[in-house]
PDB file of C-alpha atoms in Angstrom:
ATOM      1  CA  UNK U   1      20.975 131.695 104.880  1.00 57.00           C
ATOM      2  CA  UNK U   2      22.349 128.769 103.212  1.00 63.00           C
ATOM      3  CA  UNK U   3      20.971 125.671 104.847  1.00 67.00           C
ATOM      4  CA  UNK U   4      23.839 123.521 103.464  1.00 70.00           C
ATOM      5  CA  UNK U   5      26.422 125.876 105.070  1.00 71.00           C
ATOM      6  CA  UNK U   6      24.828 126.063 108.393  1.00 78.00           C
ATOM      7  CA  UNK U   7      24.431 122.293 108.638  1.00 78.00           C
ATOM      8  CA  UNK U   8      28.181 121.978 107.672  1.00 91.00           C
ATOM      9  CA  UNK U   9      29.210 124.346 110.441  1.00 92.00           C
ATOM     10  CA  UNK U  10      27.030 122.375 112.981  1.00 94.00           C
ATOM     11  CA  UNK U  11      28.642 119.128 111.845  1.00 94.00           C
ATOM     12  CA  UNK U  12      32.089 120.460 112.143  1.00 94.00           C
ATOM     13  CA  UNK U  13      31.473 121.814 115.815  1.00 96.00           C
ATOM     14  CA  UNK U  14      29.900 118.404 116.750  1.00 95.00           C
ATOM     15  CA  UNK U  15      32.994 116.537 115.295  1.00 95.00           C
ATOM     16  CA  UNK U  16      35.067 118.818 117.471  1.00 96.00           C
ATOM     17  CA  UNK U  17      33.062 118.217 120.551  1.00 97.00           C
ATOM     18  CA  UNK U  18      33.310 114.480 120.032  1.00 97.00           C
ATOM     19  CA  UNK U  19      37.058 114.792 120.421  1.00 97.00           C
ATOM     20  CA  UNK U  20      36.664 116.905 123.429  1.00 97.00           C
ATOM     21  CA  UNK U  21      34.630 114.165 124.929  1.00 97.00           C
ATOM     22  CA  UNK U  22      37.427 111.800 124.728  1.00 97.00           C
ATOM     23  CA  UNK U  23      39.568 113.939 126.946  1.00 96.00           C
ATOM     24  CA  UNK U  24      39.156 115.302 130.450  1.00 97.00           C
ATOM     25  CA  UNK U  25      39.594 118.882 129.723  1.00 97.00           C
ATOM     26  CA  UNK U  26      40.687 121.106 132.756  1.00 97.00           C
ATOM     27  CA  UNK U  27      41.756 124.235 130.858  1.00 97.00           C
ATOM     28  CA  UNK U  28      41.315 125.955 127.565  1.00 98.00           C
ATOM     29  CA  UNK U  29      44.031 127.996 125.758  1.00 98.00           C
ATOM     30  CA  UNK U  30      43.003 130.671 123.181  1.00 98.00           C
ATOM     31  CA  UNK U  31      46.024 131.085 120.965  1.00 98.00           C
ATOM     32  CA  UNK U  32      46.322 133.453 117.769  1.00 98.00           C
ATOM     33  CA  UNK U  33      47.932 136.543 116.462  1.00 97.00           C
ATOM     34  CA  UNK U  34      46.589 139.872 115.507  1.00 95.00           C
ATOM     35  CA  UNK U  35      43.079 140.253 114.593  1.00 94.00           C
ATOM     36  CA  UNK U  36      42.641 136.457 115.256  1.00 96.00           C
ATOM     37  CA  UNK U  37      43.884 136.995 118.738  1.00 94.00           C
ATOM     38  CA  UNK U  38      41.172 139.811 119.178  1.00 93.00           C
ATOM     39  CA  UNK U  39      38.572 137.230 118.102  1.00 94.00           C
ATOM     40  CA  UNK U  40      39.416 135.206 121.168  1.00 97.00           C
ATOM     41  CA  UNK U  41      38.592 137.855 123.761  1.00 97.00           C
ATOM     42  CA  UNK U  42      34.801 137.441 123.748  1.00 98.00           C
ATOM     43  CA  UNK U  43      35.104 133.706 124.089  1.00 98.00           C
ATOM     44  CA  UNK U  44      37.693 133.800 127.054  1.00 98.00           C
ATOM     45  CA  UNK U  45      35.169 136.105 128.700  1.00 98.00           C
ATOM     46  CA  UNK U  46      32.357 133.539 128.344  1.00 98.00           C
ATOM     47  CA  UNK U  47      34.382 130.828 129.976  1.00 98.00           C
ATOM     48  CA  UNK U  48      35.430 133.356 132.705  1.00 97.00           C
ATOM     49  CA  UNK U  49      31.836 134.037 133.373  1.00 97.00           C
ATOM     50  CA  UNK U  50      30.184 130.609 132.835  1.00 98.00           C
ATOM     51  CA  UNK U  51      32.677 127.884 133.756  1.00 98.00           C
ATOM     52  CA  UNK U  52      32.738 126.423 137.100  1.00 96.00           C
ATOM     53  CA  UNK U  53      35.675 123.869 136.621  1.00 94.00           C
ATOM     54  CA  UNK U  54      37.743 124.737 133.693  1.00 96.00           C
ATOM     55  CA  UNK U  55      40.019 127.947 133.232  1.00 95.00           C
ATOM     56  CA  UNK U  56      40.770 129.889 130.215  1.00 97.00           C
ATOM     57  CA  UNK U  57      43.991 131.473 129.030  1.00 98.00           C
ATOM     58  CA  UNK U  58      44.527 133.789 126.286  1.00 98.00           C
ATOM     59  CA  UNK U  59      48.072 134.053 124.482  1.00 97.00           C
ATOM     60  CA  UNK U  60      49.674 135.599 121.415  1.00 97.00           C
ATOM     61  CA  UNK U  61      51.062 132.581 119.443  1.00 97.00           C
ATOM     62  CA  UNK U  62      54.725 133.074 119.877  1.00 94.00           C
ATOM     63  CA  UNK U  63      54.469 133.767 123.632  1.00 97.00           C
ATOM     64  CA  UNK U  64      52.337 130.701 123.909  1.00 98.00           C
ATOM     65  CA  UNK U  65      55.318 128.600 122.962  1.00 97.00           C
ATOM     66  CA  UNK U  66      58.036 130.560 124.992  1.00 97.00           C
ATOM     67  CA  UNK U  67      55.862 130.857 128.165  1.00 96.00           C
ATOM     68  CA  UNK U  68      55.271 127.079 128.040  1.00 96.00           C
ATOM     69  CA  UNK U  69      52.648 127.165 130.689  1.00 97.00           C
ATOM     70  CA  UNK U  70      52.792 124.685 133.390  1.00 96.00           C
ATOM     71  CA  UNK U  71      49.202 123.583 133.094  1.00 96.00           C
ATOM     72  CA  UNK U  72      49.562 122.833 129.237  1.00 98.00           C
ATOM     73  CA  UNK U  73      49.235 119.262 128.794  1.00 98.00           C
ATOM     74  CA  UNK U  74      47.019 116.211 128.158  1.00 97.00           C
ATOM     75  CA  UNK U  75      43.923 117.798 129.994  1.00 98.00           C
ATOM     76  CA  UNK U  76      44.208 120.965 127.826  1.00 98.00           C
ATOM     77  CA  UNK U  77      42.262 122.138 124.817  1.00 98.00           C
ATOM     78  CA  UNK U  78      44.000 124.560 122.815  1.00 98.00           C
ATOM     79  CA  UNK U  79      41.975 126.690 120.335  1.00 98.00           C
ATOM     80  CA  UNK U  80      43.829 128.390 117.681  1.00 98.00           C
ATOM     81  CA  UNK U  81      42.937 130.545 114.830  1.00 98.00           C
ATOM     82  CA  UNK U  82      44.511 131.968 111.737  1.00 97.00           C
ATOM     83  CA  UNK U  83      42.486 133.421 108.880  1.00 96.00           C
ATOM     84  CA  UNK U  84      44.980 132.336 106.032  1.00 95.00           C
ATOM     85  CA  UNK U  85      45.867 129.244 108.011  1.00 96.00           C
ATOM     86  CA  UNK U  86      49.683 130.144 107.335  1.00 94.00           C
ATOM     87  CA  UNK U  87      50.491 132.383 110.237  1.00 96.00           C
ATOM     88  CA  UNK U  88      53.982 130.735 111.213  1.00 96.00           C
ATOM     89  CA  UNK U  89      53.677 131.445 114.857  1.00 97.00           C
ATOM     90  CA  UNK U  90      50.223 129.799 115.009  1.00 98.00           C
ATOM     91  CA  UNK U  91      51.047 126.909 113.072  1.00 98.00           C
ATOM     92  CA  UNK U  92      54.078 126.124 115.382  1.00 98.00           C
ATOM     93  CA  UNK U  93      51.749 126.564 118.431  1.00 98.00           C
ATOM     94  CA  UNK U  94      49.425 123.973 117.135  1.00 98.00           C
ATOM     95  CA  UNK U  95      52.470 121.561 116.793  1.00 98.00           C
ATOM     96  CA  UNK U  96      53.729 122.567 120.243  1.00 98.00           C
ATOM     97  CA  UNK U  97      50.215 122.089 121.923  1.00 98.00           C
ATOM     98  CA  UNK U  98      50.106 118.631 120.363  1.00 98.00           C
ATOM     99  CA  UNK U  99      53.527 117.721 121.365  1.00 98.00           C
ATOM    100  CA  UNK U 100      52.371 118.473 125.154  1.00 98.00           C
ATOM    101  CA  UNK U 101      49.453 116.047 124.513  1.00 98.00           C
ATOM    102  CA  UNK U 102      46.759 118.934 124.270  1.00 98.00           C
ATOM    103  CA  UNK U 103      43.851 118.660 121.811  1.00 98.00           C
ATOM    104  CA  UNK U 104      44.368 121.361 119.161  1.00 98.00           C
ATOM    105  CA  UNK U 105      41.312 122.673 117.493  1.00 98.00           C
ATOM    106  CA  UNK U 106      41.807 125.326 114.854  1.00 97.00           C
ATOM    107  CA  UNK U 107      39.626 127.801 112.990  1.00 97.00           C
ATOM    108  CA  UNK U 108      40.551 129.119 109.455  1.00 97.00           C
ATOM    109  CA  UNK U 109      39.165 130.206 106.445  1.00 95.00           C
ATOM    110  CA  UNK U 110      41.528 127.923 104.233  1.00 93.00           C
ATOM    111  CA  UNK U 111      40.961 124.215 104.120  1.00 89.00           C
ATOM    112  CA  UNK U 112      44.127 122.286 103.776  1.00 93.00           C
ATOM    113  CA  UNK U 113      46.339 125.144 105.130  1.00 96.00           C
ATOM    114  CA  UNK U 114      49.532 124.541 107.184  1.00 97.00           C
ATOM    115  CA  UNK U 115      47.462 125.223 110.369  1.00 97.00           C
ATOM    116  CA  UNK U 116      44.680 122.755 109.246  1.00 96.00           C
ATOM    117  CA  UNK U 117      47.278 120.150 108.777  1.00 96.00           C
ATOM    118  CA  UNK U 118      49.192 120.844 112.005  1.00 97.00           C
ATOM    119  CA  UNK U 119      45.875 120.500 114.123  1.00 97.00           C
ATOM    120  CA  UNK U 120      43.773 117.523 115.536  1.00 97.00           C
ATOM    121  CA  UNK U 121      40.571 119.284 114.385  1.00 96.00           C
ATOM    122  CA  UNK U 122      39.732 121.923 111.939  1.00 96.00           C
ATOM    123  CA  UNK U 123      36.690 124.293 111.856  1.00 96.00           C
ATOM    124  CA  UNK U 124      36.401 125.957 108.493  1.00 96.00           C
ATOM    125  CA  UNK U 125      34.565 129.306 108.706  1.00 96.00           C
ATOM    126  CA  UNK U 126      33.236 131.511 105.863  1.00 94.00           C
ATOM    127  CA  UNK U 127      34.194 135.118 105.238  1.00 93.00           C
ATOM    128  CA  UNK U 128      33.410 138.151 103.089  1.00 89.00           C
ATOM    129  CA  UNK U 129      30.241 140.265 102.158  1.00 86.00           C
ATOM    130  CA  UNK U 130      28.240 137.135 101.080  1.00 88.00           C
ATOM    131  CA  UNK U 131      28.910 135.125 104.199  1.00 93.00           C
ATOM    132  CA  UNK U 132      25.917 134.704 106.676  1.00 95.00           C
ATOM    133  CA  UNK U 133      26.985 135.648 110.251  1.00 96.00           C
ATOM    134  CA  UNK U 134      26.210 132.125 111.644  1.00 96.00           C
ATOM    135  CA  UNK U 135      29.092 130.642 109.574  1.00 96.00           C
ATOM    136  CA  UNK U 136      31.675 133.336 110.197  1.00 96.00           C
ATOM    137  CA  UNK U 137      34.470 133.262 112.657  1.00 96.00           C
ATOM    138  CA  UNK U 138      33.047 134.842 115.835  1.00 97.00           C
ATOM    139  CA  UNK U 139      29.959 132.552 115.532  1.00 97.00           C
ATOM    140  CA  UNK U 140      31.836 129.302 114.932  1.00 97.00           C
ATOM    141  CA  UNK U 141      34.019 130.036 117.690  1.00 98.00           C
ATOM    142  CA  UNK U 142      31.049 130.830 120.202  1.00 98.00           C
ATOM    143  CA  UNK U 143      29.482 127.570 119.119  1.00 98.00           C
ATOM    144  CA  UNK U 144      32.597 125.618 119.950  1.00 98.00           C
ATOM    145  CA  UNK U 145      33.169 127.251 123.181  1.00 98.00           C
ATOM    146  CA  UNK U 146      29.437 126.972 124.392  1.00 98.00           C
ATOM    147  CA  UNK U 147      29.473 123.391 123.144  1.00 98.00           C
ATOM    148  CA  UNK U 148      32.575 122.751 125.225  1.00 98.00           C
ATOM    149  CA  UNK U 149      30.751 124.237 128.261  1.00 98.00           C
ATOM    150  CA  UNK U 150      27.945 122.169 127.685  1.00 98.00           C
ATOM    151  CA  UNK U 151      30.038 118.933 127.109  1.00 97.00           C
ATOM    152  CA  UNK U 152      32.249 119.403 130.128  1.00 97.00           C
ATOM    153  CA  UNK U 153      29.916 121.128 132.652  1.00 97.00           C
ATOM    154  CA  UNK U 154      26.448 120.709 131.313  1.00 96.00           C
ATOM    155  CA  UNK U 155      26.028 124.526 130.878  1.00 97.00           C
ATOM    156  CA  UNK U 156      22.569 125.334 129.666  1.00 96.00           C
ATOM    157  CA  UNK U 157      23.220 128.195 127.223  1.00 98.00           C
ATOM    158  CA  UNK U 158      24.398 126.247 124.161  1.00 97.00           C
ATOM    159  CA  UNK U 159      20.909 126.114 122.684  1.00 97.00           C
ATOM    160  CA  UNK U 160      20.424 129.735 123.550  1.00 98.00           C
ATOM    161  CA  UNK U 161      23.570 130.846 121.854  1.00 98.00           C
ATOM    162  CA  UNK U 162      22.904 128.675 118.778  1.00 97.00           C
ATOM    163  CA  UNK U 163      19.310 130.126 118.350  1.00 97.00           C
ATOM    164  CA  UNK U 164      20.680 133.541 118.604  1.00 98.00           C
ATOM    165  CA  UNK U 165      23.553 133.090 116.266  1.00 98.00           C
ATOM    166  CA  UNK U 166      21.000 131.812 113.656  1.00 97.00           C
ATOM    167  CA  UNK U 167      19.337 135.256 113.867  1.00 97.00           C
ATOM    168  CA  UNK U 168      22.561 137.198 114.023  1.00 98.00           C
ATOM    169  CA  UNK U 169      22.699 138.280 110.304  1.00 97.00           C
ATOM    170  CA  UNK U 170      19.423 140.298 110.708  1.00 98.00           C
ATOM    171  CA  UNK U 171      20.714 141.968 113.867  1.00 98.00           C
ATOM    172  CA  UNK U 172      24.154 142.886 112.008  1.00 98.00           C
ATOM    173  CA  UNK U 173      22.203 144.364 108.890  1.00 98.00           C
ATOM    174  CA  UNK U 174      19.786 146.492 111.190  1.00 98.00           C
ATOM    175  CA  UNK U 175      22.580 147.856 113.215  1.00 98.00           C
ATOM    176  CA  UNK U 176      24.716 148.660 110.205  1.00 98.00           C
ATOM    177  CA  UNK U 177      21.651 150.500 108.767  1.00 98.00           C
ATOM    178  CA  UNK U 178      21.013 152.310 111.975  1.00 98.00           C
ATOM    179  CA  UNK U 179      24.633 153.671 112.181  1.00 98.00           C
ATOM    180  CA  UNK U 180      25.273 154.029 108.465  1.00 98.00           C
ATOM    181  CA  UNK U 181      25.148 157.858 108.677  1.00 98.00           C
ATOM    182  CA  UNK U 182      27.399 157.822 111.715  1.00 98.00           C
ATOM    183  CA  UNK U 183      29.922 155.759 109.931  1.00 98.00           C
ATOM    184  CA  UNK U 184      29.789 158.038 106.764  1.00 98.00           C
ATOM    185  CA  UNK U 185      30.392 161.002 109.086  1.00 98.00           C
ATOM    186  CA  UNK U 186      33.208 159.271 110.751  1.00 98.00           C
ATOM    187  CA  UNK U 187      34.948 158.893 107.384  1.00 98.00           C
ATOM    188  CA  UNK U 188      34.541 162.443 106.571  1.00 98.00           C
ATOM    189  CA  UNK U 189      35.469 163.948 109.656  1.00 98.00           C
ATOM    190  CA  UNK U 190      38.343 161.779 110.908  1.00 98.00           C
ATOM    191  CA  UNK U 191      40.053 161.087 107.638  1.00 98.00           C
ATOM    192  CA  UNK U 192      42.931 163.452 108.485  1.00 98.00           C
ATOM    193  CA  UNK U 193      43.494 162.347 111.970  1.00 98.00           C
ATOM    194  CA  UNK U 194      46.938 161.089 112.962  1.00 97.00           C
ATOM    195  CA  UNK U 195      45.897 159.424 116.232  1.00 98.00           C
ATOM    196  CA  UNK U 196      42.593 157.685 117.134  1.00 98.00           C
ATOM    197  CA  UNK U 197      42.281 155.811 120.473  1.00 98.00           C
ATOM    198  CA  UNK U 198      39.741 152.908 121.069  1.00 98.00           C
ATOM    199  CA  UNK U 199      38.230 151.972 124.382  1.00 98.00           C
ATOM    200  CA  UNK U 200      36.049 149.165 125.808  1.00 98.00           C
ATOM    201  CA  UNK U 201      35.924 146.554 128.536  1.00 98.00           C
ATOM    202  CA  UNK U 202      34.686 143.126 129.151  1.00 98.00           C
ATOM    203  CA  UNK U 203      33.591 140.983 126.167  1.00 97.00           C
ATOM    204  CA  UNK U 204      33.961 144.095 123.925  1.00 97.00           C
ATOM    205  CA  UNK U 205      37.639 144.690 124.546  1.00 98.00           C
ATOM    206  CA  UNK U 206      38.761 142.528 121.809  1.00 97.00           C
ATOM    207  CA  UNK U 207      36.824 144.486 119.312  1.00 98.00           C
ATOM    208  CA  UNK U 208      38.671 147.771 120.439  1.00 98.00           C
ATOM    209  CA  UNK U 209      41.900 146.047 120.336  1.00 98.00           C
ATOM    210  CA  UNK U 210      41.242 144.603 116.805  1.00 98.00           C
ATOM    211  CA  UNK U 211      40.194 148.037 115.422  1.00 98.00           C
ATOM    212  CA  UNK U 212      43.196 149.728 116.968  1.00 98.00           C
ATOM    213  CA  UNK U 213      45.948 147.267 115.856  1.00 98.00           C
ATOM    214  CA  UNK U 214      44.426 145.933 112.657  1.00 97.00           C
ATOM    215  CA  UNK U 215      42.327 148.676 111.047  1.00 98.00           C
ATOM    216  CA  UNK U 216      43.894 151.822 112.371  1.00 98.00           C
ATOM    217  CA  UNK U 217      47.511 150.836 112.618  1.00 98.00           C
ATOM    218  CA  UNK U 218      48.018 147.921 110.088  1.00 98.00           C
ATOM    219  CA  UNK U 219      45.498 148.921 107.375  1.00 98.00           C
ATOM    220  CA  UNK U 220      45.396 152.804 107.707  1.00 98.00           C
ATOM    221  CA  UNK U 221      48.656 153.776 109.154  1.00 98.00           C
ATOM    222  CA  UNK U 222      47.100 155.779 111.783  1.00 98.00           C
ATOM    223  CA  UNK U 223      48.501 156.026 115.450  1.00 98.00           C
ATOM    224  CA  UNK U 224      46.346 154.074 117.817  1.00 98.00           C
ATOM    225  CA  UNK U 225      46.021 152.134 121.037  1.00 98.00           C
ATOM    226  CA  UNK U 226      43.083 150.109 122.627  1.00 98.00           C
ATOM    227  CA  UNK U 227      42.557 151.287 126.191  1.00 98.00           C
ATOM    228  CA  UNK U 228      40.803 149.193 128.681  1.00 98.00           C
ATOM    229  CA  UNK U 229      37.902 151.276 130.267  1.00 98.00           C
ATOM    230  CA  UNK U 230      38.952 149.752 133.806  1.00 98.00           C
ATOM    231  CA  UNK U 231      42.335 151.174 133.112  1.00 98.00           C
ATOM    232  CA  UNK U 232      41.305 154.657 131.936  1.00 98.00           C
ATOM    233  CA  UNK U 233      41.571 156.372 135.241  1.00 98.00           C
ATOM    234  CA  UNK U 234      44.889 154.862 136.153  1.00 98.00           C
ATOM    235  CA  UNK U 235      46.826 156.925 133.568  1.00 98.00           C
ATOM    236  CA  UNK U 236      45.314 157.011 130.077  1.00 98.00           C
ATOM    237  CA  UNK U 237      42.681 159.610 130.846  1.00 98.00           C
ATOM    238  CA  UNK U 238      45.381 162.278 131.219  1.00 98.00           C
ATOM    239  CA  UNK U 239      45.636 162.531 127.512  1.00 98.00           C
ATOM    240  CA  UNK U 240      41.935 163.315 126.796  1.00 98.00           C
ATOM    241  CA  UNK U 241      41.373 166.918 125.462  1.00 98.00           C
ATOM    242  CA  UNK U 242      39.399 168.828 122.673  1.00 97.00           C
ATOM    243  CA  UNK U 243      41.600 167.477 120.124  1.00 97.00           C
ATOM    244  CA  UNK U 244      42.032 163.887 120.997  1.00 98.00           C
ATOM    245  CA  UNK U 245      40.014 161.279 119.035  1.00 98.00           C
ATOM    246  CA  UNK U 246      38.386 158.336 120.965  1.00 98.00           C
ATOM    247  CA  UNK U 247      36.128 155.420 119.698  1.00 98.00           C
ATOM    248  CA  UNK U 248      34.256 154.359 122.634  1.00 98.00           C
ATOM    249  CA  UNK U 249      32.338 151.123 122.716  1.00 98.00           C
ATOM    250  CA  UNK U 250      29.428 150.438 125.109  1.00 98.00           C
ATOM    251  CA  UNK U 251      28.384 146.770 125.569  1.00 98.00           C
ATOM    252  CA  UNK U 252      25.711 145.006 127.395  1.00 98.00           C
ATOM    253  CA  UNK U 253      27.792 142.728 129.582  1.00 98.00           C
ATOM    254  CA  UNK U 254      28.569 143.130 133.334  1.00 97.00           C
ATOM    255  CA  UNK U 255      31.212 145.545 132.662  1.00 98.00           C
ATOM    256  CA  UNK U 256      29.121 148.258 130.919  1.00 98.00           C
ATOM    257  CA  UNK U 257      29.390 150.441 134.014  1.00 98.00           C
ATOM    258  CA  UNK U 258      33.256 150.792 133.224  1.00 98.00           C
ATOM    259  CA  UNK U 259      32.518 152.113 129.794  1.00 98.00           C
ATOM    260  CA  UNK U 260      29.758 154.365 130.823  1.00 98.00           C
ATOM    261  CA  UNK U 261      31.950 155.817 133.559  1.00 98.00           C
ATOM    262  CA  UNK U 262      34.864 156.476 130.969  1.00 98.00           C
ATOM    263  CA  UNK U 263      32.394 157.966 128.515  1.00 98.00           C
ATOM    264  CA  UNK U 264      30.971 160.492 131.124  1.00 98.00           C
ATOM    265  CA  UNK U 265      34.417 161.653 132.005  1.00 98.00           C
ATOM    266  CA  UNK U 266      35.460 161.821 128.239  1.00 98.00           C
ATOM    267  CA  UNK U 267      32.334 164.073 127.265  1.00 98.00           C
ATOM    268  CA  UNK U 268      33.348 166.650 129.974  1.00 98.00           C
ATOM    269  CA  UNK U 269      36.944 167.086 128.736  1.00 98.00           C
ATOM    270  CA  UNK U 270      36.781 165.616 125.148  1.00 98.00           C
ATOM    271  CA  UNK U 271      35.111 166.643 121.905  1.00 97.00           C
ATOM    272  CA  UNK U 272      36.171 164.130 119.379  1.00 98.00           C
ATOM    273  CA  UNK U 273      34.229 161.156 120.657  1.00 98.00           C
ATOM    274  CA  UNK U 274      32.944 158.388 118.400  1.00 98.00           C
ATOM    275  CA  UNK U 275      30.412 156.289 120.665  1.00 98.00           C
ATOM    276  CA  UNK U 276      28.931 152.961 119.501  1.00 98.00           C
ATOM    277  CA  UNK U 277      26.317 151.707 121.938  1.00 98.00           C
ATOM    278  CA  UNK U 278      25.007 148.275 121.634  1.00 98.00           C
ATOM    279  CA  UNK U 279      21.863 149.466 123.648  1.00 98.00           C
ATOM    280  CA  UNK U 280      20.763 151.194 120.398  1.00 98.00           C
ATOM    281  CA  UNK U 281      20.712 147.835 118.446  1.00 98.00           C
ATOM    282  CA  UNK U 282      17.644 145.886 117.863  1.00 98.00           C
ATOM    283  CA  UNK U 283      18.439 142.204 119.123  1.00 98.00           C
ATOM    284  CA  UNK U 284      15.205 140.660 117.940  1.00 98.00           C
ATOM    285  CA  UNK U 285      15.840 136.980 117.790  1.00 98.00           C
ATOM    286  CA  UNK U 286      18.777 137.083 120.225  1.00 98.00           C
ATOM    287  CA  UNK U 287      17.909 135.631 123.695  1.00 98.00           C
ATOM    288  CA  UNK U 288      17.993 137.959 126.578  1.00 98.00           C
ATOM    289  CA  UNK U 289      20.399 135.517 128.603  1.00 98.00           C
ATOM    290  CA  UNK U 290      23.156 135.800 125.985  1.00 98.00           C
ATOM    291  CA  UNK U 291      22.778 139.460 124.739  1.00 98.00           C
ATOM    292  CA  UNK U 292      25.804 140.644 126.442  1.00 98.00           C
ATOM    293  CA  UNK U 293      27.917 137.805 124.738  1.00 98.00           C
ATOM    294  CA  UNK U 294      26.268 138.652 121.299  1.00 98.00           C
ATOM    295  CA  UNK U 295      26.839 142.596 121.646  1.00 98.00           C
ATOM    296  CA  UNK U 296      30.591 142.429 120.770  1.00 98.00           C
ATOM    297  CA  UNK U 297      29.834 140.623 117.590  1.00 98.00           C
ATOM    298  CA  UNK U 298      27.413 143.253 116.469  1.00 98.00           C
ATOM    299  CA  UNK U 299      29.803 146.037 117.575  1.00 98.00           C
ATOM    300  CA  UNK U 300      32.506 144.403 115.391  1.00 98.00           C
ATOM    301  CA  UNK U 301      30.382 144.244 112.469  1.00 98.00           C
ATOM    302  CA  UNK U 302      29.148 147.903 112.732  1.00 98.00           C
ATOM    303  CA  UNK U 303      32.724 148.999 113.149  1.00 98.00           C
ATOM    304  CA  UNK U 304      33.809 147.344 109.999  1.00 97.00           C
ATOM    305  CA  UNK U 305      31.612 149.794 108.051  1.00 98.00           C
ATOM    306  CA  UNK U 306      33.338 152.560 109.804  1.00 98.00           C
ATOM    307  CA  UNK U 307      36.630 151.203 108.677  1.00 98.00           C
ATOM    308  CA  UNK U 308      35.285 150.894 105.009  1.00 98.00           C
ATOM    309  CA  UNK U 309      34.074 154.479 105.082  1.00 98.00           C
ATOM    310  CA  UNK U 310      37.385 155.761 106.414  1.00 98.00           C
ATOM    311  CA  UNK U 311      39.527 153.978 104.037  1.00 98.00           C
ATOM    312  CA  UNK U 312      37.346 155.249 101.206  1.00 98.00           C
ATOM    313  CA  UNK U 313      37.547 158.900 102.433  1.00 98.00           C
ATOM    314  CA  UNK U 314      41.493 158.680 102.823  1.00 98.00           C
ATOM    315  CA  UNK U 315      41.785 156.774  99.447  1.00 98.00           C
ATOM    316  CA  UNK U 316      43.794 154.179 101.423  1.00 98.00           C
ATOM    317  CA  UNK U 317      42.353 150.809 100.815  1.00 98.00           C
ATOM    318  CA  UNK U 318      42.324 148.376 103.641  1.00 97.00           C
ATOM    319  CA  UNK U 319      44.499 145.960 101.656  1.00 96.00           C
ATOM    320  CA  UNK U 320      47.483 148.441 101.516  1.00 96.00           C
ATOM    321  CA  UNK U 321      50.574 147.394 103.350  1.00 96.00           C
ATOM    322  CA  UNK U 322      54.202 148.656 103.521  1.00 96.00           C
ATOM    323  CA  UNK U 323      55.779 145.820 105.294  1.00 96.00           C
ATOM    324  CA  UNK U 324      53.338 143.044 106.013  1.00 94.00           C
ATOM    325  CA  UNK U 325      53.965 140.077 103.382  1.00 91.00           C
ATOM    326  CA  UNK U 326      56.275 142.378 101.517  1.00 93.00           C
ATOM    327  CA  UNK U 327      59.735 142.337 103.399  1.00 95.00           C
ATOM    328  CA  UNK U 328      61.525 139.860 105.693  1.00 93.00           C
ATOM    329  CA  UNK U 329      60.480 140.128 109.262  1.00 91.00           C
TER     330      UNK U 329
END
């Protein structure tokens, strides 16, 4: 791990927290679109579980503006994310948040981007095969969120999460190696599928959502839908049969029972089940108290290898688009 990059990330986070200290934060809004929106789910789960005073809200950028939440104001922290930093709706959301007196803190991979310019504070994360997990988007966002909880409510898990994130890269690599054969099988066996559903709950739901809308629908043009395991038995389970494909994620948080129940039923009536279970992973270096929060990050990393194998087998690069960035919309 590059010590220089780690120090830089920590400095960025501390700078953001200094701005937080200047405010009386009562609520946090997570605002983004697409995959960046999915990134926010675990962090909202963290605040819902850990916070005693502040509350959290998650919005797609455009809805954030049109909803114009009544609590949005001088006591609000708005956390935004756009990988490119030029997602129009998210840029406008940053401007809107600041116009309401809120503190706008944005994550992006591109310094000097429109989102960076529209925000009060910018956290630049790393990306790509060479990036260490500690410096990537999920990790930087967790450092910010747990830092906010420590700053505002003296929550005691910041040091635990920071230590765990410093060891995340090795957890990623071990998990990907463990599931390497499964990922290859997935690419070969499901390359001709027209529909693949995803399912999860709790902190892991954002990972299922991201894989459905970004990987399968956007990047592979495969029909999909992210089903919440808690909603499975309230309609969606009627579509399970021997020919319906499901990616089912099992995490380590308090909602695991929901995922296990959905999996057990699916095994009875379904056949094409792709299961990723965080209980299989080696979490050496991750503190027990935060394993449930770290699990979705590892599941996301492993699922990306599934995406790579699927794209390779289908001869359909993940960068291929029909409409995005190509036509007016």
